Amino acid sequence: MQAMPPDILSFEDSPHVLRPLQRRSREALAKIISAAELVLRTDGIDGFSIAAVAEKAGLPVGNIYRRFRAKEDILAVIKQEVTDRIEQAAIKRLQEEQFTDIRSLVVALVDVLVKSFCRNEALHKVLFDRRVKDPALSQIGSLGRRHIYLQYRAVLTSVLPPLKTARTELIATFSFQIIASAVVGKASGNDGALVSMPWKTLAAETSAAAIAYLEAAI
């Protein structure tokens, strides 16, 4: 199986942070990120500002600017941290379980993604808010999704019957798209058909759809 992508960043190593050098500075950075996530969860993107983060963290505004150039950099760090957590959870699940069939693989991937996204719905809705149009955020999400896909494809290939490489790639891509689109659509709150659907129902229906596609495709 393909190994987990190396050098997953912590927020301390993010290029969006003006790197702290001392222990107290690192602790302040962690406090800022925690406060920023709280602001986003409670006040949404409309209430998110450097001043709001500073107030929630109990720090002077100047302390925030010593670490971040703008609030968009704070968003990017949070997006990276959240994406890393989901990526690591999904890849760990796919690497550690022994899959012998399509059904168990799909159910496991859907389960870990649903659990990861529903754990912090309010924060994900802000990060997916269509008003937050930042190429850096989009790239972070795309890379995380790509890493999960590569691990899924590697495991899927091991349980599929022998197929031509191009056919395997197509099947892996399309089945992953079924899963990712449903989960992200629900998490973002942008898909009206999925907003009111319980996560448990979404997991069951998404798994059934992806499994039905895969079984028909082979």
mmCIF file with all atom_site columns, C-alpha atoms in Angstrom, residues 13-142:
data_model
loop_
_atom_site.group_PDB
_atom_site.id
_atom_site.type_symbol
_atom_site.label_atom_id
_atom_site.label_alt_id
_atom_site.label_comp_id
_atom_site.label_asym_id
_atom_site.label_entity_id
_atom_site.label_seq_id
_atom_site.pdbx_PDB_ins_code
_atom_site.Cartn_x
_atom_site.Cartn_y
_atom_site.Cartn_z
_atom_site.occupancy
_atom_site.B_iso_or_equiv
_atom_site.pdbx_formal_charge
_atom_site.auth_seq_id
_atom_site.auth_comp_id
_atom_site.auth_asym_id
_atom_site.auth_atom_id
_atom_site.pdbx_PDB_model_num
ATOM 1   C CA . ASP A 1 13  ? 5.408   25.210 10.503 1.00 0.00 ? 13  ASP A CA 1
ATOM 2   C CA . SER A 1 14  ? 2.819   26.736 8.194  1.00 0.00 ? 14  SER A CA 1
ATOM 3   C CA . PRO A 1 15  ? 4.125   29.227 5.616  1.00 0.00 ? 15  PRO A CA 1
ATOM 4   C CA . HIS A 1 16  ? 1.180   31.438 6.609  1.00 0.00 ? 16  HIS A CA 1
ATOM 5   C CA . VAL A 1 17  ? 2.605   31.956 10.108 1.00 0.00 ? 17  VAL A CA 1
ATOM 6   C CA . LEU A 1 18  ? 5.402   34.339 10.999 1.00 0.00 ? 18  LEU A CA 1
ATOM 7   C CA . ARG A 1 19  ? 7.297   31.616 12.839 1.00 0.00 ? 19  ARG A CA 1
ATOM 8   C CA . PRO A 1 20  ? 7.580   31.950 16.631 1.00 0.00 ? 20  PRO A CA 1
ATOM 9   C CA . LEU A 1 21  ? 11.029  31.319 18.053 1.00 0.00 ? 21  LEU A CA 1
ATOM 10  C CA . GLN A 1 22  ? 10.428  31.002 21.776 1.00 0.00 ? 22  GLN A CA 1
ATOM 11  C CA . ARG A 1 23  ? 8.275   28.697 23.846 1.00 0.00 ? 23  ARG A CA 1
ATOM 12  C CA . ARG A 1 24  ? 6.010   31.523 25.049 1.00 0.00 ? 24  ARG A CA 1
ATOM 13  C CA . SER A 1 25  ? 5.535   32.641 21.469 1.00 0.00 ? 25  SER A CA 1
ATOM 14  C CA . ARG A 1 26  ? 4.543   29.119 20.399 1.00 0.00 ? 26  ARG A CA 1
ATOM 15  C CA . GLU A 1 27  ? 2.072   28.927 23.261 1.00 0.00 ? 27  GLU A CA 1
ATOM 16  C CA . ALA A 1 28  ? 0.576   32.263 22.216 1.00 0.00 ? 28  ALA A CA 1
ATOM 17  C CA . LEU A 1 29  ? 0.265   30.983 18.647 1.00 0.00 ? 29  LEU A CA 1
ATOM 18  C CA . ALA A 1 30  ? -1.663  27.917 19.830 1.00 0.00 ? 30  ALA A CA 1
ATOM 19  C CA . LYS A 1 31  ? -3.897  30.218 21.880 1.00 0.00 ? 31  LYS A CA 1
ATOM 20  C CA . ILE A 1 32  ? -4.567  32.393 18.823 1.00 0.00 ? 32  ILE A CA 1
ATOM 21  C CA . ILE A 1 33  ? -5.511  29.418 16.634 1.00 0.00 ? 33  ILE A CA 1
ATOM 22  C CA . SER A 1 34  ? -7.822  28.037 19.323 1.00 0.00 ? 34  SER A CA 1
ATOM 23  C CA . ALA A 1 35  ? -9.479  31.435 19.723 1.00 0.00 ? 35  ALA A CA 1
ATOM 24  C CA . ALA A 1 36  ? -9.836  31.856 15.956 1.00 0.00 ? 36  ALA A CA 1
ATOM 25  C CA . GLU A 1 37  ? -11.565 28.478 15.632 1.00 0.00 ? 37  GLU A CA 1
ATOM 26  C CA . LEU A 1 38  ? -13.949 29.457 18.435 1.00 0.00 ? 38  LEU A CA 1
ATOM 27  C CA . VAL A 1 39  ? -14.784 32.755 16.720 1.00 0.00 ? 39  VAL A CA 1
ATOM 28  C CA . LEU A 1 40  ? -15.485 30.953 13.450 1.00 0.00 ? 40  LEU A CA 1
ATOM 29  C CA . ARG A 1 41  ? -17.699 28.359 15.123 1.00 0.00 ? 41  ARG A CA 1
ATOM 30  C CA . THR A 1 42  ? -19.731 30.859 17.105 1.00 0.00 ? 42  THR A CA 1
ATOM 31  C CA . ASP A 1 43  ? -19.780 33.988 14.925 1.00 0.00 ? 43  ASP A CA 1
ATOM 32  C CA . GLY A 1 44  ? -19.180 32.642 11.430 1.00 0.00 ? 44  GLY A CA 1
ATOM 33  C CA . ILE A 1 45  ? -17.234 34.362 8.694  1.00 0.00 ? 45  ILE A CA 1
ATOM 34  C CA . ASP A 1 46  ? -19.111 37.653 9.180  1.00 0.00 ? 46  ASP A CA 1
ATOM 35  C CA . GLY A 1 47  ? -17.845 37.957 12.750 1.00 0.00 ? 47  GLY A CA 1
ATOM 36  C CA . PHE A 1 48  ? -14.309 36.835 11.983 1.00 0.00 ? 48  PHE A CA 1
ATOM 37  C CA . SER A 1 49  ? -11.659 39.526 12.287 1.00 0.00 ? 49  SER A CA 1
ATOM 38  C CA . ILE A 1 50  ? -8.228  40.066 13.808 1.00 0.00 ? 50  ILE A CA 1
ATOM 39  C CA . ALA A 1 51  ? -9.844  42.146 16.552 1.00 0.00 ? 51  ALA A CA 1
ATOM 40  C CA . ALA A 1 52  ? -12.372 39.403 17.364 1.00 0.00 ? 52  ALA A CA 1
ATOM 41  C CA . VAL A 1 53  ? -9.628  36.782 17.547 1.00 0.00 ? 53  VAL A CA 1
ATOM 42  C CA . ALA A 1 54  ? -7.502  39.013 19.781 1.00 0.00 ? 54  ALA A CA 1
ATOM 43  C CA . GLU A 1 55  ? -10.413 39.616 22.131 1.00 0.00 ? 55  GLU A CA 1
ATOM 44  C CA . LYS A 1 56  ? -11.272 35.911 22.335 1.00 0.00 ? 56  LYS A CA 1
ATOM 45  C CA . ALA A 1 57  ? -7.627  35.006 22.926 1.00 0.00 ? 57  ALA A CA 1
ATOM 46  C CA . GLY A 1 58  ? -7.188  37.731 25.548 1.00 0.00 ? 58  GLY A CA 1
ATOM 47  C CA . LEU A 1 59  ? -4.237  39.196 23.659 1.00 0.00 ? 59  LEU A CA 1
ATOM 48  C CA . PRO A 1 60  ? -3.461  42.629 22.198 1.00 0.00 ? 60  PRO A CA 1
ATOM 49  C CA . VAL A 1 61  ? -4.200  42.987 18.493 1.00 0.00 ? 61  VAL A CA 1
ATOM 50  C CA . GLY A 1 62  ? -0.500  43.650 17.924 1.00 0.00 ? 62  GLY A CA 1
ATOM 51  C CA . ASN A 1 63  ? 0.306   40.139 19.143 1.00 0.00 ? 63  ASN A CA 1
ATOM 52  C CA . ILE A 1 64  ? -1.826  38.711 16.351 1.00 0.00 ? 64  ILE A CA 1
ATOM 53  C CA . TYR A 1 65  ? -0.118  40.825 13.702 1.00 0.00 ? 65  TYR A CA 1
ATOM 54  C CA . ARG A 1 66  ? 3.292   39.696 14.904 1.00 0.00 ? 66  ARG A CA 1
ATOM 55  C CA . ARG A 1 67  ? 2.307   36.199 13.766 1.00 0.00 ? 67  ARG A CA 1
ATOM 56  C CA . PHE A 1 68  ? -0.113  36.785 10.891 1.00 0.00 ? 68  PHE A CA 1
ATOM 57  C CA . ARG A 1 69  ? -0.153  39.324 8.099  1.00 0.00 ? 69  ARG A CA 1
ATOM 58  C CA . ALA A 1 70  ? -3.950  39.173 7.736  1.00 0.00 ? 70  ALA A CA 1
ATOM 59  C CA . LYS A 1 71  ? -6.999  37.187 8.836  1.00 0.00 ? 71  LYS A CA 1
ATOM 60  C CA . GLU A 1 72  ? -6.788  35.179 5.604  1.00 0.00 ? 72  GLU A CA 1
ATOM 61  C CA . ASP A 1 73  ? -3.517  33.686 6.871  1.00 0.00 ? 73  ASP A CA 1
ATOM 62  C CA . ILE A 1 74  ? -5.257  32.555 10.054 1.00 0.00 ? 74  ILE A CA 1
ATOM 63  C CA . LEU A 1 75  ? -7.960  30.910 7.942  1.00 0.00 ? 75  LEU A CA 1
ATOM 64  C CA . ALA A 1 76  ? -5.313  29.127 5.886  1.00 0.00 ? 76  ALA A CA 1
ATOM 65  C CA . VAL A 1 77  ? -3.608  27.754 8.997  1.00 0.00 ? 77  VAL A CA 1
ATOM 66  C CA . ILE A 1 78  ? -6.912  26.493 10.385 1.00 0.00 ? 78  ILE A CA 1
ATOM 67  C CA . LYS A 1 79  ? -7.836  24.975 7.033  1.00 0.00 ? 79  LYS A CA 1
ATOM 68  C CA . GLN A 1 80  ? -4.473  23.189 6.930  1.00 0.00 ? 80  GLN A CA 1
ATOM 69  C CA . GLU A 1 81  ? -4.840  21.890 10.467 1.00 0.00 ? 81  GLU A CA 1
ATOM 70  C CA . VAL A 1 82  ? -8.397  20.648 9.890  1.00 0.00 ? 82  VAL A CA 1
ATOM 71  C CA . THR A 1 83  ? -7.478  19.096 6.537  1.00 0.00 ? 83  THR A CA 1
ATOM 72  C CA . ASP A 1 84  ? -4.459  17.354 8.047  1.00 0.00 ? 84  ASP A CA 1
ATOM 73  C CA . ARG A 1 85  ? -6.615  15.811 10.783 1.00 0.00 ? 85  ARG A CA 1
ATOM 74  C CA . ILE A 1 86  ? -9.109  14.422 8.262  1.00 0.00 ? 86  ILE A CA 1
ATOM 75  C CA . GLU A 1 87  ? -6.353  13.220 5.938  1.00 0.00 ? 87  GLU A CA 1
ATOM 76  C CA . GLN A 1 88  ? -4.459  11.449 8.687  1.00 0.00 ? 88  GLN A CA 1
ATOM 77  C CA . ALA A 1 89  ? -7.596  9.783  10.069 1.00 0.00 ? 89  ALA A CA 1
ATOM 78  C CA . ALA A 1 90  ? -8.667  8.521  6.630  1.00 0.00 ? 90  ALA A CA 1
ATOM 79  C CA . ILE A 1 91  ? -5.243  7.282  5.575  1.00 0.00 ? 91  ILE A CA 1
ATOM 80  C CA . LYS A 1 92  ? -4.647  5.613  8.934  1.00 0.00 ? 92  LYS A CA 1
ATOM 81  C CA . ARG A 1 93  ? -7.961  3.745  8.638  1.00 0.00 ? 93  ARG A CA 1
ATOM 82  C CA . LEU A 1 94  ? -7.222  2.625  5.085  1.00 0.00 ? 94  LEU A CA 1
ATOM 83  C CA . GLN A 1 95  ? -3.709  1.495  5.958  1.00 0.00 ? 95  GLN A CA 1
ATOM 84  C CA . GLU A 1 96  ? -4.467  -0.368 9.160  1.00 0.00 ? 96  GLU A CA 1
ATOM 85  C CA . GLU A 1 97  ? -7.539  -2.399 8.182  1.00 0.00 ? 97  GLU A CA 1
ATOM 86  C CA . GLN A 1 98  ? -7.235  -5.532 6.070  1.00 0.00 ? 98  GLN A CA 1
ATOM 87  C CA . PHE A 1 99  ? -9.755  -5.179 3.241  1.00 0.00 ? 99  PHE A CA 1
ATOM 88  C CA . THR A 1 100 ? -10.775 -8.205 1.175  1.00 0.00 ? 100 THR A CA 1
ATOM 89  C CA . ASP A 1 101 ? -13.747 -6.766 -0.703 1.00 0.00 ? 101 ASP A CA 1
ATOM 90  C CA . ILE A 1 102 ? -15.160 -3.564 -2.155 1.00 0.00 ? 102 ILE A CA 1
ATOM 91  C CA . ARG A 1 103 ? -17.987 -3.276 0.330  1.00 0.00 ? 103 ARG A CA 1
ATOM 92  C CA . SER A 1 104 ? -15.855 -3.194 3.477  1.00 0.00 ? 104 SER A CA 1
ATOM 93  C CA . LEU A 1 105 ? -13.444 -0.681 1.896  1.00 0.00 ? 105 LEU A CA 1
ATOM 94  C CA . VAL A 1 106 ? -16.171 1.754  0.860  1.00 0.00 ? 106 VAL A CA 1
ATOM 95  C CA . VAL A 1 107 ? -17.997 1.508  4.182  1.00 0.00 ? 107 VAL A CA 1
ATOM 96  C CA . ALA A 1 108 ? -14.753 2.171  6.083  1.00 0.00 ? 108 ALA A CA 1
ATOM 97  C CA . LEU A 1 109 ? -13.820 5.217  3.992  1.00 0.00 ? 109 LEU A CA 1
ATOM 98  C CA . VAL A 1 110 ? -17.292 6.728  4.223  1.00 0.00 ? 110 VAL A CA 1
ATOM 99  C CA . ASP A 1 111 ? -17.395 6.062  7.957  1.00 0.00 ? 111 ASP A CA 1
ATOM 100 C CA . VAL A 1 112 ? -14.097 7.777  8.739  1.00 0.00 ? 112 VAL A CA 1
ATOM 101 C CA . LEU A 1 113 ? -14.890 10.778 6.543  1.00 0.00 ? 113 LEU A CA 1
ATOM 102 C CA . VAL A 1 114 ? -18.358 11.229 8.001  1.00 0.00 ? 114 VAL A CA 1
ATOM 103 C CA . LYS A 1 115 ? -17.029 11.000 11.566 1.00 0.00 ? 115 LYS A CA 1
ATOM 104 C CA . SER A 1 116 ? -14.272 13.498 10.767 1.00 0.00 ? 116 SER A CA 1
ATOM 105 C CA . PHE A 1 117 ? -16.563 16.059 9.158  1.00 0.00 ? 117 PHE A CA 1
ATOM 106 C CA . CYS A 1 118 ? -19.573 15.828 11.478 1.00 0.00 ? 118 CYS A CA 1
ATOM 107 C CA . ARG A 1 119 ? -17.361 16.271 14.546 1.00 0.00 ? 119 ARG A CA 1
ATOM 108 C CA . ASN A 1 120 ? -16.993 19.996 13.835 1.00 0.00 ? 120 ASN A CA 1
ATOM 109 C CA . GLU A 1 121 ? -19.809 20.992 11.485 1.00 0.00 ? 121 GLU A CA 1
ATOM 110 C CA . ALA A 1 122 ? -19.891 24.694 12.312 1.00 0.00 ? 122 ALA A CA 1
ATOM 111 C CA . LEU A 1 123 ? -16.202 25.154 11.534 1.00 0.00 ? 123 LEU A CA 1
ATOM 112 C CA . HIS A 1 124 ? -16.366 23.235 8.263  1.00 0.00 ? 124 HIS A CA 1
ATOM 113 C CA . LYS A 1 125 ? -19.303 25.289 7.042  1.00 0.00 ? 125 LYS A CA 1
ATOM 114 C CA . VAL A 1 126 ? -17.260 28.459 7.507  1.00 0.00 ? 126 VAL A CA 1
ATOM 115 C CA . LEU A 1 127 ? -14.208 27.020 5.750  1.00 0.00 ? 127 LEU A CA 1
ATOM 116 C CA . PHE A 1 128 ? -16.404 25.982 2.815  1.00 0.00 ? 128 PHE A CA 1
ATOM 117 C CA . ASP A 1 129 ? -18.329 29.273 2.771  1.00 0.00 ? 129 ASP A CA 1
ATOM 118 C CA . ARG A 1 130 ? -18.549 30.470 -0.831 1.00 0.00 ? 130 ARG A CA 1
ATOM 119 C CA . ARG A 1 131 ? -17.711 34.003 0.263  1.00 0.00 ? 131 ARG A CA 1
ATOM 120 C CA . VAL A 1 132 ? -14.278 32.796 1.350  1.00 0.00 ? 132 VAL A CA 1
ATOM 121 C CA . LYS A 1 133 ? -12.684 32.793 -2.092 1.00 0.00 ? 133 LYS A CA 1
ATOM 122 C CA . ASP A 1 134 ? -9.026  32.144 -1.436 1.00 0.00 ? 134 ASP A CA 1
ATOM 123 C CA . PRO A 1 135 ? -6.867  30.037 -3.798 1.00 0.00 ? 135 PRO A CA 1
ATOM 124 C CA . ALA A 1 136 ? -4.661  29.016 -0.852 1.00 0.00 ? 136 ALA A CA 1
ATOM 125 C CA . LEU A 1 137 ? -7.630  27.454 0.960  1.00 0.00 ? 137 LEU A CA 1
ATOM 126 C CA . SER A 1 138 ? -8.764  25.653 -2.182 1.00 0.00 ? 138 SER A CA 1
ATOM 127 C CA . GLN A 1 139 ? -5.291  24.245 -2.750 1.00 0.00 ? 139 GLN A CA 1
ATOM 128 C CA . ILE A 1 140 ? -5.048  22.969 0.829  1.00 0.00 ? 140 ILE A CA 1
ATOM 129 C CA . GLY A 1 141 ? -8.348  21.143 0.487  1.00 0.00 ? 141 GLY A CA 1
ATOM 130 C CA . SER A 1 142 ? -7.472  19.770 -2.942 1.00 0.00 ? 142 SER A CA 1
#
